[in-house]
CSV table of C-alpha atoms in Angstrom, one decimal:
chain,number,residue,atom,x,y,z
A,1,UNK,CA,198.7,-42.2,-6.7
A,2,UNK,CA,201.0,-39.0,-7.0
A,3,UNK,CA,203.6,-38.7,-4.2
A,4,UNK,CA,205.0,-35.2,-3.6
A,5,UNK,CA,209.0,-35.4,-3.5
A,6,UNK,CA,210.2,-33.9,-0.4
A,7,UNK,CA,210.6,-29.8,-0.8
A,8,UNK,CA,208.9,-30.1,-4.2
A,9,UNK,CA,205.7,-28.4,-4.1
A,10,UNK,CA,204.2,-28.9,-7.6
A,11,UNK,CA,205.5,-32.4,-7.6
A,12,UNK,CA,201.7,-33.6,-6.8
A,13,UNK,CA,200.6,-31.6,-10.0
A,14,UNK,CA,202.9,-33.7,-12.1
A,15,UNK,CA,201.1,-35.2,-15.4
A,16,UNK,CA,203.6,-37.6,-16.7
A,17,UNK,CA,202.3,-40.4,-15.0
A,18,UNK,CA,199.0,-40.3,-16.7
A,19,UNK,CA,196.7,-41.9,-19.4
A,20,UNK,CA,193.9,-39.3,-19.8
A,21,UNK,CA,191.5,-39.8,-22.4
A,22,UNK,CA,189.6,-37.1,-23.9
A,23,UNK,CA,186.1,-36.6,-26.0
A,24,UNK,CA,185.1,-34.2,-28.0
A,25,UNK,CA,189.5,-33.7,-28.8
A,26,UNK,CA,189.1,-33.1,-32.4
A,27,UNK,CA,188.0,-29.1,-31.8
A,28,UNK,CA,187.5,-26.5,-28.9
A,29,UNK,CA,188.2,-27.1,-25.7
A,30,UNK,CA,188.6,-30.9,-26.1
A,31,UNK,CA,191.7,-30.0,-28.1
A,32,UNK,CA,193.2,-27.6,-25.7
A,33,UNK,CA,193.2,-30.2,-23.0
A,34,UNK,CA,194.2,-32.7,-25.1
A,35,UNK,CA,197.1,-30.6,-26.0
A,36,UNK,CA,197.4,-29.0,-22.6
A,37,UNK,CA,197.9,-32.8,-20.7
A,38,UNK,CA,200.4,-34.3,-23.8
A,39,UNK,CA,202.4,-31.0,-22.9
A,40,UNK,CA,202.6,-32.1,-19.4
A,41,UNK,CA,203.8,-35.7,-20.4
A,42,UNK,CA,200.8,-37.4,-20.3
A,43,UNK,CA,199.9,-40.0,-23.3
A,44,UNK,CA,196.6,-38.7,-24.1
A,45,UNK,CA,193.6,-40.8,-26.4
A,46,UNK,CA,191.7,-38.9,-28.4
A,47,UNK,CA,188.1,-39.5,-28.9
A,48,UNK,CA,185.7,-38.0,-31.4
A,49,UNK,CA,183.6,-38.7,-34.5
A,50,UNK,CA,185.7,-36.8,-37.2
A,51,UNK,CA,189.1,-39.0,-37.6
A,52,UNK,CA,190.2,-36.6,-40.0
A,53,UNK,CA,190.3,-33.9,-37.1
A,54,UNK,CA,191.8,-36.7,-34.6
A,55,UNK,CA,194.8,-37.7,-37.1
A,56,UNK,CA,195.5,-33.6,-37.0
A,57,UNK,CA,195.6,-33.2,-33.9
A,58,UNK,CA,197.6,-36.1,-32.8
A,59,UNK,CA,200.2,-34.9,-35.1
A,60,UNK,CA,200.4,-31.4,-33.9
A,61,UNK,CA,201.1,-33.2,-30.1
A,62,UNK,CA,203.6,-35.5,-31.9
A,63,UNK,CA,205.4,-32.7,-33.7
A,64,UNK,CA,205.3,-30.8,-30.2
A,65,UNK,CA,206.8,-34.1,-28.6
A,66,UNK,CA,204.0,-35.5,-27.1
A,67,UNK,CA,202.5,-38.9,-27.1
A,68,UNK,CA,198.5,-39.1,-28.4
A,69,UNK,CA,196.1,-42.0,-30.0
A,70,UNK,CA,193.4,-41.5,-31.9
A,71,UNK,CA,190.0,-43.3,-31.6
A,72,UNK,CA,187.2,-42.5,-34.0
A,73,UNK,CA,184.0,-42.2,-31.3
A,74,UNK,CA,180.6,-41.2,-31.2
A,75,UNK,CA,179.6,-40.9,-28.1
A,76,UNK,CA,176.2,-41.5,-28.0
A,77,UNK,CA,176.6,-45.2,-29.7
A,78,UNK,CA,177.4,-47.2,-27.0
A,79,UNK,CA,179.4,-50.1,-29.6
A,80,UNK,CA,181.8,-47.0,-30.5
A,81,UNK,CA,182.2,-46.4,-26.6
A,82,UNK,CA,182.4,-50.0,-25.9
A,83,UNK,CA,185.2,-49.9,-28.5
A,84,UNK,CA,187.2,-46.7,-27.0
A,85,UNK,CA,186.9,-48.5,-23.8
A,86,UNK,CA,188.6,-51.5,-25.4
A,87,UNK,CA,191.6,-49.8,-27.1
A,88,UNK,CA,191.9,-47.6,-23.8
A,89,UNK,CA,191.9,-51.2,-22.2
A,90,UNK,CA,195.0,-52.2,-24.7
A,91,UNK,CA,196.9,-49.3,-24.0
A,92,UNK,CA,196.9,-49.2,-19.9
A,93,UNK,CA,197.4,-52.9,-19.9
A,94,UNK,CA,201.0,-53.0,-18.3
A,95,UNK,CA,201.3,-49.9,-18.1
A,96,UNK,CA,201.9,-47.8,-14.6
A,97,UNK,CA,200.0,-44.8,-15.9
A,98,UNK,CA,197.0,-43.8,-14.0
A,99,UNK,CA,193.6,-43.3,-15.7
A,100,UNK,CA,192.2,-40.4,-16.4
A,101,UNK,CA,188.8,-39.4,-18.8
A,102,UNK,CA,187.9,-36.7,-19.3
A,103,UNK,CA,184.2,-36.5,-20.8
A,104,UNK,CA,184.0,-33.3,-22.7
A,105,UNK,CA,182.3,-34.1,-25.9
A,106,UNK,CA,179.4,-32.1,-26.5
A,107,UNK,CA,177.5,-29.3,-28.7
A,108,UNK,CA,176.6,-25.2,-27.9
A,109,UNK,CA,172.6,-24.8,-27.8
A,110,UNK,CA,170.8,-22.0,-27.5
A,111,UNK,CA,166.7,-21.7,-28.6
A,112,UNK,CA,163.9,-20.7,-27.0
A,113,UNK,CA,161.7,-23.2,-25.0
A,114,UNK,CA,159.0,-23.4,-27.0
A,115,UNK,CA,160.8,-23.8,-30.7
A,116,UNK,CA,163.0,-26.8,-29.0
A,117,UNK,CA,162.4,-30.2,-30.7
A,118,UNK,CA,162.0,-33.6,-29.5
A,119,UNK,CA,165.3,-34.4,-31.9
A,120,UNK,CA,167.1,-31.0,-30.2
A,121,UNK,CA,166.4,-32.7,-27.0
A,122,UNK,CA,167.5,-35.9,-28.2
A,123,UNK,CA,170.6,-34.8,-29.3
A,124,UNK,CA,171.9,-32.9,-26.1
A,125,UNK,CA,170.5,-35.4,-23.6
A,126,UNK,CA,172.6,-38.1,-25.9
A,127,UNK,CA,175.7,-36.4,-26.3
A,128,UNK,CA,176.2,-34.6,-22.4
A,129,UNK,CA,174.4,-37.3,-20.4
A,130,UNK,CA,174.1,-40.4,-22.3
A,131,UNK,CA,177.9,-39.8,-23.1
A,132,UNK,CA,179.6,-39.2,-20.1
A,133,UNK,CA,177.4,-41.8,-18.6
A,134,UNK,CA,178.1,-44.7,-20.7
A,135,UNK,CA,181.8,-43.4,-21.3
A,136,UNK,CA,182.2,-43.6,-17.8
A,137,UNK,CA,180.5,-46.9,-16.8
A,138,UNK,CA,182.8,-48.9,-19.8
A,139,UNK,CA,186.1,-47.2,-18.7
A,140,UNK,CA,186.1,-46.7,-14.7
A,141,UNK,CA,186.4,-50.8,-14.4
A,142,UNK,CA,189.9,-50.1,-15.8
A,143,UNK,CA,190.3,-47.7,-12.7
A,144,UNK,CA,188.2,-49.4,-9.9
A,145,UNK,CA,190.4,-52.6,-10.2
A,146,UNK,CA,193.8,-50.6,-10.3
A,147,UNK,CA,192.1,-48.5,-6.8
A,148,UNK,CA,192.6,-45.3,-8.5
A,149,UNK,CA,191.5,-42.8,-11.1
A,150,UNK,CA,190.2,-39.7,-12.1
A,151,UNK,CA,186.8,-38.9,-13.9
A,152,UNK,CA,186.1,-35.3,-14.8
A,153,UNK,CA,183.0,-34.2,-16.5
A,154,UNK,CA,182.3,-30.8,-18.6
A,155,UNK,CA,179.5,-29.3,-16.6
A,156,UNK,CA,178.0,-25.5,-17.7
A,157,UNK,CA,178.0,-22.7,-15.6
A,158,UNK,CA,174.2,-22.8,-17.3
A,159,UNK,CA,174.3,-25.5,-15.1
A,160,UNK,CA,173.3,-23.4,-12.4
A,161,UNK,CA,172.1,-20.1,-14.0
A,162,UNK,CA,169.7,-19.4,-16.2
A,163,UNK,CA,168.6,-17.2,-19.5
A,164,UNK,CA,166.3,-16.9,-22.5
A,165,UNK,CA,167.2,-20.0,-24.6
A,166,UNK,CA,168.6,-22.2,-22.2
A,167,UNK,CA,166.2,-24.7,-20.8
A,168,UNK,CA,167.0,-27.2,-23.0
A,169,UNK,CA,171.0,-27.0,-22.8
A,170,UNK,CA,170.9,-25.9,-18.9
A,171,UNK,CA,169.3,-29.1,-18.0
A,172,UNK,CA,171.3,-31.1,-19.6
A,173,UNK,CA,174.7,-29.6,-18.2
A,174,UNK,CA,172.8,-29.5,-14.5
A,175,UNK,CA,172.0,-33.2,-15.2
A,176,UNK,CA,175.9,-33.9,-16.1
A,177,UNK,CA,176.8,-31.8,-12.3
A,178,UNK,CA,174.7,-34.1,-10.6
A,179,UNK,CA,175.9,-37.2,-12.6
A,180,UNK,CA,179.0,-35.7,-10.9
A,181,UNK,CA,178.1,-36.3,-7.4
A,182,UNK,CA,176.4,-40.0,-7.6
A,183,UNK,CA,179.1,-41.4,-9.6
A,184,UNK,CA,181.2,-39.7,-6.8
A,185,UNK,CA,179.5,-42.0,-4.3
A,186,UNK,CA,179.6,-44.8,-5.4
A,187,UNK,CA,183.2,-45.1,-6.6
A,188,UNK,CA,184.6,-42.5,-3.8
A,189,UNK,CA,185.5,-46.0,-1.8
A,190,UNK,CA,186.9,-47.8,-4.6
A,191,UNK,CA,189.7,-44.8,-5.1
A,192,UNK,CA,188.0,-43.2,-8.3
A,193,UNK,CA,187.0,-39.5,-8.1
A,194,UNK,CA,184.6,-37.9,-10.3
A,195,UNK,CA,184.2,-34.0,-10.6
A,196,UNK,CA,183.4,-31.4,-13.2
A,197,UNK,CA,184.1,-28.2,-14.4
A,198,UNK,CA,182.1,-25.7,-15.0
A,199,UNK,CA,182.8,-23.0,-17.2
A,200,UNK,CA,181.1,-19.9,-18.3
A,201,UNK,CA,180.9,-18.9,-22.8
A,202,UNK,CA,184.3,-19.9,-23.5
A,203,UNK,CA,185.9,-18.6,-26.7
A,204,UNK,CA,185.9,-21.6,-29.4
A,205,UNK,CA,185.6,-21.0,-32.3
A,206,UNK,CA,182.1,-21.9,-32.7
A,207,UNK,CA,181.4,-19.8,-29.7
A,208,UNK,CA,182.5,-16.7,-30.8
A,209,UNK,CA,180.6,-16.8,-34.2
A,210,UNK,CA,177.8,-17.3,-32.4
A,211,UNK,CA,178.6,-14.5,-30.3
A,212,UNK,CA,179.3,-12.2,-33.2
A,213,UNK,CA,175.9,-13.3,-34.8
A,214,UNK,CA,174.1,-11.7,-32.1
A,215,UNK,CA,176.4,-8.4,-30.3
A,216,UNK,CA,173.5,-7.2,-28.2
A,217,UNK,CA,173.4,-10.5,-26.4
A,218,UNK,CA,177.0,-10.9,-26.7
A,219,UNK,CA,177.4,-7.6,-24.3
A,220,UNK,CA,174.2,-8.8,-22.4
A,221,UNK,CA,176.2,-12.2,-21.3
A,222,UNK,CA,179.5,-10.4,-20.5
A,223,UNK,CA,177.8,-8.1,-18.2
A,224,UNK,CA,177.0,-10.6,-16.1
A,225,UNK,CA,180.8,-11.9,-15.7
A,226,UNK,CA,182.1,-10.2,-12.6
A,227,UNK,CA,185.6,-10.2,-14.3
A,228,UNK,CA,184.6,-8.5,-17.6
A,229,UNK,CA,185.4,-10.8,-20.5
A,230,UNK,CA,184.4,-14.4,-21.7
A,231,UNK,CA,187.0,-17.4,-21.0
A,232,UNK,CA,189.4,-18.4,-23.3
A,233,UNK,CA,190.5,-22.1,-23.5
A,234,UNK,CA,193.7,-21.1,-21.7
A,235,UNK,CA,191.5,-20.2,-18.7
A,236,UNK,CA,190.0,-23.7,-18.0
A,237,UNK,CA,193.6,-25.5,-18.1
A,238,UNK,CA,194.5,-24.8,-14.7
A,239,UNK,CA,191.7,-26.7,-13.7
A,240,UNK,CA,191.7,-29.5,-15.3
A,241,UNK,CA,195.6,-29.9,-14.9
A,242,UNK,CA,194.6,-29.7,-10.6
A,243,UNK,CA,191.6,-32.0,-11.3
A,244,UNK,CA,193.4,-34.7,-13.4
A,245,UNK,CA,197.2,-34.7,-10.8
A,246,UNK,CA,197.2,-36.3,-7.5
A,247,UNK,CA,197.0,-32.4,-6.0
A,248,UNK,CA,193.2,-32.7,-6.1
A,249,UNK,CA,193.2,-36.8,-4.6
A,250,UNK,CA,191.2,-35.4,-1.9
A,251,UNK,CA,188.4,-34.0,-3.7
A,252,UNK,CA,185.5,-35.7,-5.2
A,253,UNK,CA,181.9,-35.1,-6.3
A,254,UNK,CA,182.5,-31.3,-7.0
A,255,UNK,CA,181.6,-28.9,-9.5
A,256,UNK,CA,184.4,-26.1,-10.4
A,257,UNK,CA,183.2,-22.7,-12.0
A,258,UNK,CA,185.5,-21.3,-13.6
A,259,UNK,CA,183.1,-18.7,-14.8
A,260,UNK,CA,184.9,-15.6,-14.2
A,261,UNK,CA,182.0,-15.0,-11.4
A,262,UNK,CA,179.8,-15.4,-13.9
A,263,UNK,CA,177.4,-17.4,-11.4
A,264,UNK,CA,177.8,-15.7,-8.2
């Protein structure tokens, strides 16, 4: 764990002590936190299923001075996250970093109930829940026999709203929240806490051509955000910096909106 040094205020906030591993890396907000925690000093893995994206962003953090590995994964094979698991395994051993994973890896959905496939449902139940499931079950033995770690999932602030289109994707992100709080239970007592974030449409790039595609909805969703304007990646940072330091070691099983009021 993170000791505060005496007078030092952000000292619990401190990264450089950390292994964090990230899904979904290669694009979006996977690769601002990836580039957020190497930034902080962390050594950061990078999971996803495009190595050509992985080897480009690992050299951005290395030409910025950070430290990053690159594992080719597919999350919803569990030999590829038996396999991340391993290397993740390789790197920690002998090492005083704390683990971290941070399960973001996932895909934007938006149809209407009744056009939504068996294979549509497939694919998000495989990618959100399946992922961070399995993901998590293969690398928190690497934190429950160290008595430490942190687990943070990417939840939805669909998670716990609701509109035209979003059964489908809403269920699965309100499945990953409660994923939140077992997993919190049972490892709580073992020194592992698991908690999520929640944000509201966040500007990636796939987001906002989705956005443009369809204004009148576009202006339709951003009413509904008490503070006027979608997230950017930069907004979601914060959190996950607090969620992934020492500063949040007494918080577990939560789910942290950062919707912009988006919810409320």
């Amino acid at each position: 764990m993170t000791t505060s040094a005496p007078g030092d205020p952000l000292a619990s906030f401190r990264l450089d002590d950390r292994l964090i591993v990230v899904t979904g890396a290669s694009e979006g907000i996977g690769r601002a936190f990836a580039e957020c925690f190497a930034r902080c000093g962390a050594l950061v893995v990078l999971a996803s299923r495009r190595r050509d994206a992985l080897e480009a962003v690992k050299k951005g953090i290395a030409a910025a001075g950070g430290k990053a590995e690159a594992v080719q994964t597919d999350v919803t094979r569990a030999d590829d996250i038996r396999k991340l698991a391993l290397a993740v395994g390789r790197l920690a051993q002998g090492s005083a970093r704390h683990l971290v994973l941070v399960n973001n890896a996932g895909l934007g959905f938006t149809k209407a109930a009744l056009e939504v496939t068996e294979a549509d449902w497939d694919a998000l139940f495989d990618t959100h829940v399946k992922g961070a499931f399995f993901c998590s079950q293969q690398i928190a033995p690497l934190m429950l026999e160290r008595g430490y770690g942190k687990i943070i999932n990417l939840s939805s602030a669909w998670s716990a709203a609701s509109d035209a289109g979003k059964s489908a994707y809403g269920a699965a992100k309100a499945a990953i929240s409660h994923l939140t709080a077992q997993l919190s239970t049972e490892w709580a007592p073992r020194g592992v806490r698991v908690n999520a974030i929640a944000p509201t449409a966040t500007m990636t790039d796939f987001v906002a051509r989705n956005l443009a595609a369809s204004p009148e909805r576009a202006d339709r969703l951003r009413s509904r955000i008490k503070l006027g304007r979608f997230a950017r990646t930069s907004d979601l940072l914060g959190s996950a910096i607090f969620l992934a330091s020492g500063a949040s070691d007494f918080i577990t099983g939560q789910t942290l909106f950062v919707d912009g009021g988006f919810t409320t």
